[in-house]
Amino acid sequence: MESHSKESFNGDHNQQQQQQQSNGFEDTMRSDQSTVMDFNKSGIFVERTLALIKPDAVNKAIDIETVILNQGFTILQKRRVILTAEQCSDFYSEHYGKKFFPSLVAFMTSAPLVAMVLAKENAIQQWRELIGPTNSDVAKETNPDSIRALFGTNEQKNAVHGSDSAVSAEREIRFFFPNCIVEPIPVGQPAKDYLEQNVNKTLMKALTALCKEKPKDPVLWLADKLMEINPYKPKLTHVHTSSSSPDDLIIIE
Ligand SMILES: Nc1ncnc2c1ncn2[C@@H]1O[C@H](COP(=O)(O)OP(=O)(O)OP(=O)(O)O)[C@@H](O)[C@H]1O
């Protein structure tokens, strides 16, 4: 990998920004969307996929994200990236040797792109359906409501990318988000057992207190309450030694 300069992401959202560890990309990447769980009937979301907003559509990223959210996807991670030619060749290695490969690399490295981890039930297929056919000209004919029809231009400048299988999704998510946990999240009974053992009791206690209290800002109040009654918070104890003052505290858990 080559040496890298820095570029920050100026998202319009006022959400918590979390700096991501670089994977050798050219910039400092930040997630501007905190991780949110999307519950479905079996418990917790089950599938994630990688979405890219390509350089030709980055200036329409907010509109594309609106479509994504309106279609029920959760954006788990997001970062703005400038790929080097080497990284792009690696990402699109399956197309190495094809006639369009050099111009694809030139296009994909010409400007920043936005990488996102999307979550939804059946996310891989759902996202592929939402983006439409590879060629935006074809998409305009056959899938006029698809993202590639709405935001793309032609066969190459087609606005977005989507992983085409579970194996690709895992590889591509790791490629852009090396710290992201891709392992399956428990669903069904294991998820229920986890919630029962670790979450429900504390949450019910806090929600009951919330209903009694009826605070002005219930979300903040609930967050404070959960921190207050969190059974897993570190316990503190006083330590009296000759070298420490009586007020010294040490975390024992
Ligand atoms: N014939 C072509 N001429 C120019 N560019 C092409 C051509 N075919 C594909 N591309 C570009 O290469 C990308 C990867 O091609 P692929 O066949 O994997 O399509 P895709 O799976 O629909 O797209 P993506 O992998 O970006 O989601 C396309 O999205 C497009 O930008």
PDB file of C-alpha atoms and ligand atoms in Angstrom:
ATOM      1  CA  MET A   1       0.000   0.000   0.000  1.00  0.00           C
ATOM      2  CA  GLU A   2       1.155   3.519  -0.719  1.00  0.00           C
ATOM      3  CA  SER A   3       1.562   6.304   1.801  1.00  0.00           C
ATOM      4  CA  HIS A   4      -1.583   8.253   2.495  1.00  0.00           C
ATOM      5  CA  SER A   5      -2.774  11.806   2.856  1.00  0.00           C
ATOM      6  CA  LYS A   6      -5.788  12.846   4.921  1.00  0.00           C
ATOM      7  CA  GLU A   7      -9.283  13.990   4.137  1.00  0.00           C
ATOM      8  CA  SER A   8     -12.081  14.394   6.584  1.00  0.00           C
ATOM      9  CA  PHE A   9     -15.725  13.599   6.070  1.00  0.00           C
ATOM     10  CA  ASN A  10     -18.054  16.533   6.433  1.00  0.00           C
ATOM     11  CA  GLY A  11     -21.386  14.829   6.902  1.00  0.00           C
ATOM     12  CA  ASP A  12     -24.464  16.997   7.312  1.00  0.00           C
ATOM     13  CA  HIS A  13     -25.725  14.815  10.090  1.00  0.00           C
ATOM     14  CA  ASN A  14     -25.200  15.928  13.606  1.00  0.00           C
ATOM     15  CA  GLN A  15     -24.795  12.418  14.851  1.00  0.00           C
ATOM     16  CA  GLN A  16     -21.978  11.021  16.876  1.00  0.00           C
ATOM     17  CA  GLN A  17     -18.903  10.689  14.704  1.00  0.00           C
ATOM     18  CA  GLN A  18     -16.691   7.771  15.303  1.00  0.00           C
ATOM     19  CA  GLN A  19     -13.246   7.624  13.840  1.00  0.00           C
ATOM     20  CA  GLN A  20     -12.539   4.372  12.081  1.00  0.00           C
ATOM     21  CA  GLN A  21      -9.214   2.655  11.960  1.00  0.00           C
ATOM     22  CA  SER A  22      -7.732   3.090   8.516  1.00  0.00           C
ATOM     23  CA  ASN A  23      -7.317   0.087   6.262  1.00  0.00           C
ATOM     24  CA  GLY A  24      -4.574   1.813   4.316  1.00  0.00           C
ATOM     25  CA  PHE A  25      -7.020   4.075   2.497  1.00  0.00           C
ATOM     26  CA  GLU A  26      -6.004   7.557   1.548  1.00  0.00           C
ATOM     27  CA  ASP A  27      -8.008   9.410   4.133  1.00  0.00           C
ATOM     28  CA  THR A  28      -9.222   9.588   7.667  1.00  0.00           C
ATOM     29  CA  MET A  29     -12.590   7.920   7.593  1.00  0.00           C
ATOM     30  CA  ARG A  30     -15.377   8.503   9.989  1.00  0.00           C
ATOM     31  CA  SER A  31     -18.624   6.778  10.593  1.00  0.00           C
ATOM     32  CA  ASP A  32     -21.384   9.357  10.931  1.00  0.00           C
ATOM     33  CA  GLN A  33     -24.056   6.817  11.694  1.00  0.00           C
ATOM     34  CA  SER A  34     -23.917   4.980  14.963  1.00  0.00           C
ATOM     35  CA  THR A  35     -24.673   1.289  14.971  1.00  0.00           C
ATOM     36  CA  VAL A  36     -28.393   0.667  15.243  1.00  0.00           C
ATOM     37  CA  MET A  37     -30.142  -2.650  15.448  1.00  0.00           C
ATOM     38  CA  ASP A  38     -33.054  -3.332  13.148  1.00  0.00           C
ATOM     39  CA  PHE A  39     -35.472  -5.715  14.774  1.00  0.00           C
ATOM     40  CA  ASN A  40     -37.535  -8.101  12.701  1.00  0.00           C
ATOM     41  CA  LYS A  41     -39.957 -10.785  13.721  1.00  0.00           C
ATOM     42  CA  SER A  42     -37.280 -13.309  14.605  1.00  0.00           C
ATOM     43  CA  GLY A  43     -35.401 -10.908  16.873  1.00  0.00           C
ATOM     44  CA  ILE A  44     -32.419  -9.124  15.367  1.00  0.00           C
ATOM     45  CA  PHE A  45     -31.401  -8.215  11.821  1.00  0.00           C
ATOM     46  CA  VAL A  46     -29.743 -11.066  10.026  1.00  0.00           C
ATOM     47  CA  GLU A  47     -27.849  -9.882   6.996  1.00  0.00           C
ATOM     48  CA  ARG A  48     -25.411  -7.168   6.015  1.00  0.00           C
ATOM     49  CA  THR A  49     -24.126  -6.025   2.669  1.00  0.00           C
ATOM     50  CA  LEU A  50     -21.640  -3.524   1.323  1.00  0.00           C
ATOM     51  CA  ALA A  51     -22.926  -0.538  -0.620  1.00  0.00           C
ATOM     52  CA  LEU A  52     -20.741   1.959  -2.437  1.00  0.00           C
ATOM     53  CA  ILE A  53     -21.842   5.316  -3.721  1.00  0.00           C
ATOM     54  CA  LYS A  54     -19.455   5.685  -6.634  1.00  0.00           C
ATOM     55  CA  PRO A  55     -17.598   8.886  -7.568  1.00  0.00           C
ATOM     56  CA  ASP A  56     -20.191   9.905 -10.179  1.00  0.00           C
ATOM     57  CA  ALA A  57     -22.960   9.995  -7.555  1.00  0.00           C
ATOM     58  CA  VAL A  58     -21.179  11.165  -4.419  1.00  0.00           C
ATOM     59  CA  ASN A  59     -22.700  14.614  -4.805  1.00  0.00           C
ATOM     60  CA  LYS A  60     -26.126  12.917  -4.595  1.00  0.00           C
ATOM     61  CA  ALA A  61     -25.166  10.831  -1.564  1.00  0.00           C
ATOM     62  CA  ILE A  62     -27.784  12.385   0.711  1.00  0.00           C
ATOM     63  CA  ASP A  63     -30.569  11.627  -1.770  1.00  0.00           C
ATOM     64  CA  ILE A  64     -29.331   8.062  -2.186  1.00  0.00           C
ATOM     65  CA  GLU A  65     -29.106   7.589   1.581  1.00  0.00           C
ATOM     66  CA  THR A  66     -32.688   8.811   1.882  1.00  0.00           C
ATOM     67  CA  VAL A  67     -33.797   6.128  -0.585  1.00  0.00           C
ATOM     68  CA  ILE A  68     -31.801   3.540   1.364  1.00  0.00           C
ATOM     69  CA  LEU A  69     -33.387   4.474   4.690  1.00  0.00           C
ATOM     70  CA  ASN A  70     -36.872   4.733   3.180  1.00  0.00           C
ATOM     71  CA  GLN A  71     -36.483   1.174   1.925  1.00  0.00           C
ATOM     72  CA  GLY A  72     -35.953  -0.038   5.475  1.00  0.00           C
ATOM     73  CA  PHE A  73     -32.188  -0.519   5.457  1.00  0.00           C
ATOM     74  CA  THR A  74     -30.133   0.486   8.447  1.00  0.00           C
ATOM     75  CA  ILE A  75     -26.805   2.164   7.720  1.00  0.00           C
ATOM     76  CA  LEU A  76     -24.503   0.534  10.249  1.00  0.00           C
ATOM     77  CA  GLN A  77     -21.240   2.090   9.147  1.00  0.00           C
ATOM     78  CA  LYS A  78     -20.294   4.796   6.704  1.00  0.00           C
ATOM     79  CA  ARG A  79     -17.029   6.250   5.542  1.00  0.00           C
ATOM     80  CA  ARG A  80     -15.814   8.445   2.735  1.00  0.00           C
ATOM     81  CA  VAL A  81     -12.863   6.978   0.900  1.00  0.00           C
ATOM     82  CA  ILE A  82     -10.438   7.756  -1.893  1.00  0.00           C
ATOM     83  CA  LEU A  83      -9.148   4.486  -3.322  1.00  0.00           C
ATOM     84  CA  THR A  84      -5.674   4.104  -4.762  1.00  0.00           C
ATOM     85  CA  ALA A  85      -5.392   2.288  -8.088  1.00  0.00           C
ATOM     86  CA  GLU A  86      -3.871  -0.646  -6.229  1.00  0.00           C
ATOM     87  CA  GLN A  87      -6.754  -0.862  -3.763  1.00  0.00           C
ATOM     88  CA  CYS A  88      -9.324  -0.519  -6.526  1.00  0.00           C
ATOM     89  CA  SER A  89      -7.645  -3.267  -8.581  1.00  0.00           C
ATOM     90  CA  ASP A  90      -7.758  -5.465  -5.516  1.00  0.00           C
ATOM     91  CA  PHE A  91     -11.434  -4.710  -4.902  1.00  0.00           C
ATOM     92  CA  TYR A  92     -12.391  -5.411  -8.531  1.00  0.00           C
ATOM     93  CA  SER A  93      -9.840  -8.206  -9.042  1.00  0.00           C
ATOM     94  CA  GLU A  94     -12.490 -10.462 -10.632  1.00  0.00           C
ATOM     95  CA  HIS A  95     -12.554  -8.069 -13.602  1.00  0.00           C
ATOM     96  CA  TYR A  96      -8.786  -7.928 -14.035  1.00  0.00           C
ATOM     97  CA  GLY A  97      -7.900  -8.404 -17.724  1.00  0.00           C
ATOM     98  CA  LYS A  98     -11.288  -7.294 -19.033  1.00  0.00           C
ATOM     99  CA  LYS A  99     -11.351  -4.538 -21.610  1.00  0.00           C
ATOM    100  CA  PHE A 100     -13.114  -2.073 -19.325  1.00  0.00           C
ATOM    101  CA  PHE A 101     -10.855  -2.746 -16.331  1.00  0.00           C
ATOM    102  CA  PRO A 102      -8.392   0.180 -16.792  1.00  0.00           C
ATOM    103  CA  SER A 103     -11.167   2.717 -17.268  1.00  0.00           C
ATOM    104  CA  LEU A 104     -13.104   1.214 -14.325  1.00  0.00           C
ATOM    105  CA  VAL A 105     -10.059   1.724 -12.086  1.00  0.00           C
ATOM    106  CA  ALA A 106      -9.540   5.254 -13.428  1.00  0.00           C
ATOM    107  CA  PHE A 107     -13.198   6.065 -12.764  1.00  0.00           C
ATOM    108  CA  MET A 108     -13.330   4.555  -9.274  1.00  0.00           C
ATOM    109  CA  THR A 109     -10.136   6.326  -8.181  1.00  0.00           C
ATOM    110  CA  SER A 110     -11.019   9.688  -9.736  1.00  0.00           C
ATOM    111  CA  ALA A 111     -12.780  11.091  -6.648  1.00  0.00           C
ATOM    112  CA  PRO A 112     -14.023  10.063  -3.210  1.00  0.00           C
ATOM    113  CA  LEU A 113     -16.673   7.419  -2.841  1.00  0.00           C
ATOM    114  CA  VAL A 114     -18.908   6.563   0.104  1.00  0.00           C
ATOM    115  CA  ALA A 115     -18.781   3.045   1.539  1.00  0.00           C
ATOM    116  CA  MET A 116     -21.591   1.803   3.765  1.00  0.00           C
ATOM    117  CA  VAL A 117     -22.533  -1.353   5.594  1.00  0.00           C
ATOM    118  CA  LEU A 118     -26.273  -1.855   5.161  1.00  0.00           C
ATOM    119  CA  ALA A 119     -28.376  -4.150   7.300  1.00  0.00           C
ATOM    120  CA  LYS A 120     -31.782  -5.605   6.636  1.00  0.00           C
ATOM    121  CA  GLU A 121     -33.384  -8.994   6.389  1.00  0.00           C
ATOM    122  CA  ASN A 122     -32.163 -10.442   3.079  1.00  0.00           C
ATOM    123  CA  ALA A 123     -30.038  -7.300   2.651  1.00  0.00           C
ATOM    124  CA  ILE A 124     -27.798  -8.608  -0.144  1.00  0.00           C
ATOM    125  CA  GLN A 125     -30.597  -9.471  -2.529  1.00  0.00           C
ATOM    126  CA  GLN A 126     -32.770  -6.526  -1.482  1.00  0.00           C
ATOM    127  CA  TRP A 127     -29.967  -4.055  -2.142  1.00  0.00           C
ATOM    128  CA  ARG A 128     -29.124  -5.625  -5.522  1.00  0.00           C
ATOM    129  CA  GLU A 129     -32.795  -5.340  -6.491  1.00  0.00           C
ATOM    130  CA  LEU A 130     -32.965  -1.747  -5.329  1.00  0.00           C
ATOM    131  CA  ILE A 131     -29.879  -0.687  -7.314  1.00  0.00           C
ATOM    132  CA  GLY A 132     -31.062  -2.349 -10.546  1.00  0.00           C
ATOM    133  CA  PRO A 133     -29.152  -3.590 -13.611  1.00  0.00           C
ATOM    134  CA  THR A 134     -25.452  -2.767 -14.082  1.00  0.00           C
ATOM    135  CA  ASN A 135     -26.042  -0.505 -17.061  1.00  0.00           C
ATOM    136  CA  SER A 136     -27.916   2.655 -16.054  1.00  0.00           C
ATOM    137  CA  ASP A 137     -29.237   3.055 -19.617  1.00  0.00           C
ATOM    138  CA  VAL A 138     -30.811  -0.390 -19.366  1.00  0.00           C
ATOM    139  CA  ALA A 139     -32.030   0.370 -15.826  1.00  0.00           C
ATOM    140  CA  LYS A 140     -33.885   3.441 -17.108  1.00  0.00           C
ATOM    141  CA  GLU A 141     -35.761   1.185 -19.517  1.00  0.00           C
ATOM    142  CA  THR A 142     -36.386  -1.836 -17.343  1.00  0.00           C
ATOM    143  CA  ASN A 143     -36.205  -0.610 -13.730  1.00  0.00           C
ATOM    144  CA  PRO A 144     -36.983   3.112 -13.818  1.00  0.00           C
ATOM    145  CA  ASP A 145     -37.332   3.351 -10.033  1.00  0.00           C
ATOM    146  CA  SER A 146     -33.973   1.726  -9.325  1.00  0.00           C
ATOM    147  CA  ILE A 147     -31.064   3.732  -7.938  1.00  0.00           C
ATOM    148  CA  ARG A 148     -28.955   3.169 -11.047  1.00  0.00           C
ATOM    149  CA  ALA A 149     -31.812   4.449 -13.222  1.00  0.00           C
ATOM    150  CA  LEU A 150     -32.350   7.493 -11.042  1.00  0.00           C
ATOM    151  CA  PHE A 151     -28.738   8.448 -10.298  1.00  0.00           C
ATOM    152  CA  GLY A 152     -26.500   6.698 -12.867  1.00  0.00           C
ATOM    153  CA  THR A 153     -25.450   7.629 -16.377  1.00  0.00           C
ATOM    154  CA  ASN A 154     -24.256   4.587 -18.347  1.00  0.00           C
ATOM    155  CA  GLU A 155     -22.659   1.152 -18.039  1.00  0.00           C
ATOM    156  CA  GLN A 156     -19.662   2.390 -16.077  1.00  0.00           C
ATOM    157  CA  LYS A 157     -20.981   5.464 -14.274  1.00  0.00           C
ATOM    158  CA  ASN A 158     -23.795   3.601 -12.596  1.00  0.00           C
ATOM    159  CA  ALA A 159     -23.862   5.417  -9.230  1.00  0.00           C
ATOM    160  CA  VAL A 160     -23.692   2.508  -6.808  1.00  0.00           C
ATOM    161  CA  HIS A 161     -22.275  -0.910  -6.063  1.00  0.00           C
ATOM    162  CA  GLY A 162     -23.714  -3.805  -4.121  1.00  0.00           C
ATOM    163  CA  SER A 163     -22.205  -7.087  -2.976  1.00  0.00           C
ATOM    164  CA  ASP A 164     -23.540  -9.947  -5.084  1.00  0.00           C
ATOM    165  CA  SER A 165     -23.307 -12.812  -2.558  1.00  0.00           C
ATOM    166  CA  ALA A 166     -22.750 -13.545   1.118  1.00  0.00           C
ATOM    167  CA  VAL A 167     -19.098 -14.391   0.433  1.00  0.00           C
ATOM    168  CA  SER A 168     -18.574 -11.131  -1.470  1.00  0.00           C
ATOM    169  CA  ALA A 169     -20.373  -9.154   1.221  1.00  0.00           C
ATOM    170  CA  GLU A 170     -18.075 -10.508   3.913  1.00  0.00           C
ATOM    171  CA  ARG A 171     -14.941  -9.814   1.892  1.00  0.00           C
ATOM    172  CA  GLU A 172     -16.073  -6.361   0.813  1.00  0.00           C
ATOM    173  CA  ILE A 173     -17.220  -5.275   4.280  1.00  0.00           C
ATOM    174  CA  ARG A 174     -13.849  -6.316   5.680  1.00  0.00           C
ATOM    175  CA  PHE A 175     -12.135  -4.500   2.829  1.00  0.00           C
ATOM    176  CA  PHE A 176     -13.661  -1.140   3.742  1.00  0.00           C
ATOM    177  CA  PHE A 177     -14.358  -1.715   7.445  1.00  0.00           C
ATOM    178  CA  PRO A 178     -11.626  -3.913   8.878  1.00  0.00           C
ATOM    179  CA  ASN A 179     -12.967  -3.492  12.411  1.00  0.00           C
ATOM    180  CA  CYS A 180     -16.526  -4.443  11.562  1.00  0.00           C
ATOM    181  CA  ILE A 181     -17.740  -7.710  13.058  1.00  0.00           C
ATOM    182  CA  VAL A 182     -19.228  -9.719  10.213  1.00  0.00           C
ATOM    183  CA  GLU A 183     -19.918 -12.887  12.144  1.00  0.00           C
ATOM    184  CA  PRO A 184     -23.596 -13.755  12.210  1.00  0.00           C
ATOM    185  CA  ILE A 185     -25.530 -12.108  14.994  1.00  0.00           C
ATOM    186  CA  PRO A 186     -27.635 -14.578  16.962  1.00  0.00           C
ATOM    187  CA  VAL A 187     -31.293 -14.764  15.981  1.00  0.00           C
ATOM    188  CA  GLY A 188     -34.285 -16.699  17.249  1.00  0.00           C
ATOM    189  CA  GLN A 189     -33.900 -18.538  20.537  1.00  0.00           C
ATOM    190  CA  PRO A 190     -30.201 -17.692  21.158  1.00  0.00           C
ATOM    191  CA  ALA A 191     -31.028 -14.007  20.692  1.00  0.00           C
ATOM    192  CA  LYS A 192     -34.027 -14.296  23.023  1.00  0.00           C
ATOM    193  CA  ASP A 193     -31.873 -16.075  25.610  1.00  0.00           C
ATOM    194  CA  TYR A 194     -29.226 -13.361  25.380  1.00  0.00           C
ATOM    195  CA  LEU A 195     -31.795 -10.584  25.802  1.00  0.00           C
ATOM    196  CA  GLU A 196     -33.455 -12.430  28.652  1.00  0.00           C
ATOM    197  CA  GLN A 197     -30.180 -12.955  30.492  1.00  0.00           C
ATOM    198  CA  ASN A 198     -28.530  -9.603  29.847  1.00  0.00           C
ATOM    199  CA  VAL A 199     -30.993  -6.920  28.838  1.00  0.00           C
ATOM    200  CA  ASN A 200     -34.671  -7.409  29.638  1.00  0.00           C
ATOM    201  CA  LYS A 201     -34.583  -7.120  33.439  1.00  0.00           C
ATOM    202  CA  THR A 202     -32.602  -3.891  33.467  1.00  0.00           C
ATOM    203  CA  LEU A 203     -34.547  -2.416  30.573  1.00  0.00           C
ATOM    204  CA  MET A 204     -37.922  -3.193  32.155  1.00  0.00           C
ATOM    205  CA  LYS A 205     -36.783  -1.623  35.411  1.00  0.00           C
ATOM    206  CA  ALA A 206     -35.695   1.534  33.608  1.00  0.00           C
ATOM    207  CA  LEU A 207     -38.847   1.709  31.467  1.00  0.00           C
ATOM    208  CA  THR A 208     -41.080   1.279  34.519  1.00  0.00           C
ATOM    209  CA  ALA A 209     -39.236   4.107  36.266  1.00  0.00           C
ATOM    210  CA  LEU A 210     -39.572   6.210  33.112  1.00  0.00           C
ATOM    211  CA  CYS A 211     -43.356   5.748  33.058  1.00  0.00           C
ATOM    212  CA  LYS A 212     -43.589   6.786  36.711  1.00  0.00           C
ATOM    213  CA  GLU A 213     -41.296   9.784  36.291  1.00  0.00           C
ATOM    214  CA  LYS A 214     -42.591  11.028  32.902  1.00  0.00           C
ATOM    215  CA  PRO A 215     -39.498  13.216  32.285  1.00  0.00           C
ATOM    216  CA  LYS A 216     -39.435  16.012  29.700  1.00  0.00           C
ATOM    217  CA  ASP A 217     -36.736  14.323  27.630  1.00  0.00           C
ATOM    218  CA  PRO A 218     -37.533  10.622  27.984  1.00  0.00           C
ATOM    219  CA  VAL A 219     -34.699   9.375  25.747  1.00  0.00           C
ATOM    220  CA  LEU A 220     -31.945  11.162  27.634  1.00  0.00           C
ATOM    221  CA  TRP A 221     -33.555  10.287  30.942  1.00  0.00           C
ATOM    222  CA  LEU A 222     -33.706   6.616  29.962  1.00  0.00           C
ATOM    223  CA  ALA A 223     -30.057   6.651  28.877  1.00  0.00           C
ATOM    224  CA  ASP A 224     -29.015   8.120  32.243  1.00  0.00           C
ATOM    225  CA  LYS A 225     -31.187   5.631  34.106  1.00  0.00           C
ATOM    226  CA  LEU A 226     -29.721   2.689  32.218  1.00  0.00           C
ATOM    227  CA  MET A 227     -26.216   3.865  33.041  1.00  0.00           C
ATOM    228  CA  GLU A 228     -27.201   4.303  36.668  1.00  0.00           C
ATOM    229  CA  ILE A 229     -28.662   0.824  37.076  1.00  0.00           C
ATOM    230  CA  ASN A 230     -26.348  -1.010  34.666  1.00  0.00           C
ATOM    231  CA  PRO A 231     -25.460  -4.206  36.549  1.00  0.00           C
ATOM    232  CA  TYR A 232     -22.249  -4.514  34.537  1.00  0.00           C
ATOM    233  CA  LYS A 233     -20.775  -1.119  35.308  1.00  0.00           C
ATOM    234  CA  PRO A 234     -17.324  -1.193  36.921  1.00  0.00           C
ATOM    235  CA  LYS A 235     -17.351  -1.349  40.705  1.00  0.00           C
ATOM    236  CA  LEU A 236     -15.070   1.037  42.579  1.00  0.00           C
ATOM    237  CA  THR A 237     -13.414   0.529  45.918  1.00  0.00           C
ATOM    238  CA  HIS A 238     -11.222   2.642  48.190  1.00  0.00           C
ATOM    239  CA  VAL A 239      -7.597   1.601  48.444  1.00  0.00           C
ATOM    240  CA  HIS A 240      -5.513   2.588  51.445  1.00  0.00           C
ATOM    241  CA  THR A 241      -1.784   2.125  50.966  1.00  0.00           C
ATOM    242  CA  SER A 242       1.191   4.048  52.181  1.00  0.00           C
ATOM    243  CA  SER A 243       1.850   5.407  48.674  1.00  0.00           C
ATOM    244  CA  SER A 244      -1.696   6.415  47.839  1.00  0.00           C
ATOM    245  CA  SER A 245      -3.962   8.968  49.371  1.00  0.00           C
ATOM    246  CA  PRO A 246      -7.098   7.790  51.241  1.00  0.00           C
ATOM    247  CA  ASP A 247      -9.198   9.080  48.392  1.00  0.00           C
ATOM    248  CA  ASP A 248      -7.506   6.974  45.735  1.00  0.00           C
ATOM    249  CA  LEU A 249      -9.933   4.788  43.862  1.00  0.00           C
ATOM    250  CA  ILE A 250      -9.159   1.674  41.972  1.00  0.00           C
ATOM    251  CA  ILE A 251     -11.347  -0.130  39.501  1.00  0.00           C
ATOM    252  CA  ILE A 252     -11.670  -3.728  40.554  1.00  0.00           C
ATOM    253  CA  GLU A 253     -13.940  -4.992  37.799  1.00  0.00           C
TER     254      GLU A 253
HETATM  255  N1  LIG B   1     -18.865  -3.187 -20.250  1.00  0.00           N
HETATM  256  C1  LIG B   1     -18.519  -2.322 -19.304  1.00  0.00           C
HETATM  257  N2  LIG B   1     -17.985  -1.131 -19.633  1.00  0.00           N
HETATM  258  C2  LIG B   1     -17.620  -0.243 -18.697  1.00  0.00           C
HETATM  259  N3  LIG B   1     -17.746  -0.450 -17.374  1.00  0.00           N
HETATM  260  C3  LIG B   1     -18.290  -1.619 -16.990  1.00  0.00           C
HETATM  261  C4  LIG B   1     -18.710  -2.607 -17.935  1.00  0.00           C
HETATM  262  N4  LIG B   1     -19.201  -3.652 -17.245  1.00  0.00           N
HETATM  263  C5  LIG B   1     -19.102  -3.336 -15.938  1.00  0.00           C
HETATM  264  N5  LIG B   1     -18.560  -2.119 -15.784  1.00  0.00           N
HETATM  265  C6  LIG B   1     -18.241  -1.440 -14.512  1.00  0.00           C
HETATM  266  O1  LIG B   1     -17.666  -2.391 -13.647  1.00  0.00           O
HETATM  267  C7  LIG B   1     -18.474  -2.531 -12.467  1.00  0.00           C
HETATM  268  C8  LIG B   1     -18.433  -3.974 -12.025  1.00  0.00           C
HETATM  269  O2  LIG B   1     -19.065  -4.761 -13.001  1.00  0.00           O
HETATM  270  P1  LIG B   1     -19.991  -5.991 -12.603  1.00  0.00           P
HETATM  271  O3  LIG B   1     -20.160  -6.815 -13.835  1.00  0.00           O
HETATM  272  O4  LIG B   1     -19.445  -6.623 -11.374  1.00  0.00           O
HETATM  273  O5  LIG B   1     -21.367  -5.265 -12.355  1.00  0.00           O
HETATM  274  P2  LIG B   1     -22.226  -5.152 -11.060  1.00  0.00           P
HETATM  275  O6  LIG B   1     -22.017  -6.335 -10.198  1.00  0.00           O
HETATM  276  O7  LIG B   1     -23.621  -4.802 -11.454  1.00  0.00           O
HETATM  277  O8  LIG B   1     -21.592  -3.854 -10.464  1.00  0.00           O
HETATM  278  P3  LIG B   1     -20.903  -3.656  -9.039  1.00  0.00           P
HETATM  279  O9  LIG B   1     -19.905  -4.771  -8.868  1.00  0.00           O
HETATM  280  O10 LIG B   1     -20.265  -2.280  -9.162  1.00  0.00           O
HETATM  281  O11 LIG B   1     -22.034  -3.698  -8.082  1.00  0.00           O
HETATM  282  C9  LIG B   1     -19.852  -2.042 -12.905  1.00  0.00           C
HETATM  283  O12 LIG B   1     -20.629  -1.603 -11.832  1.00  0.00           O
HETATM  284  C10 LIG B   1     -19.497  -0.912 -13.831  1.00  0.00           C
HETATM  285  O13 LIG B   1     -19.166   0.269 -13.128  1.00  0.00           O
END
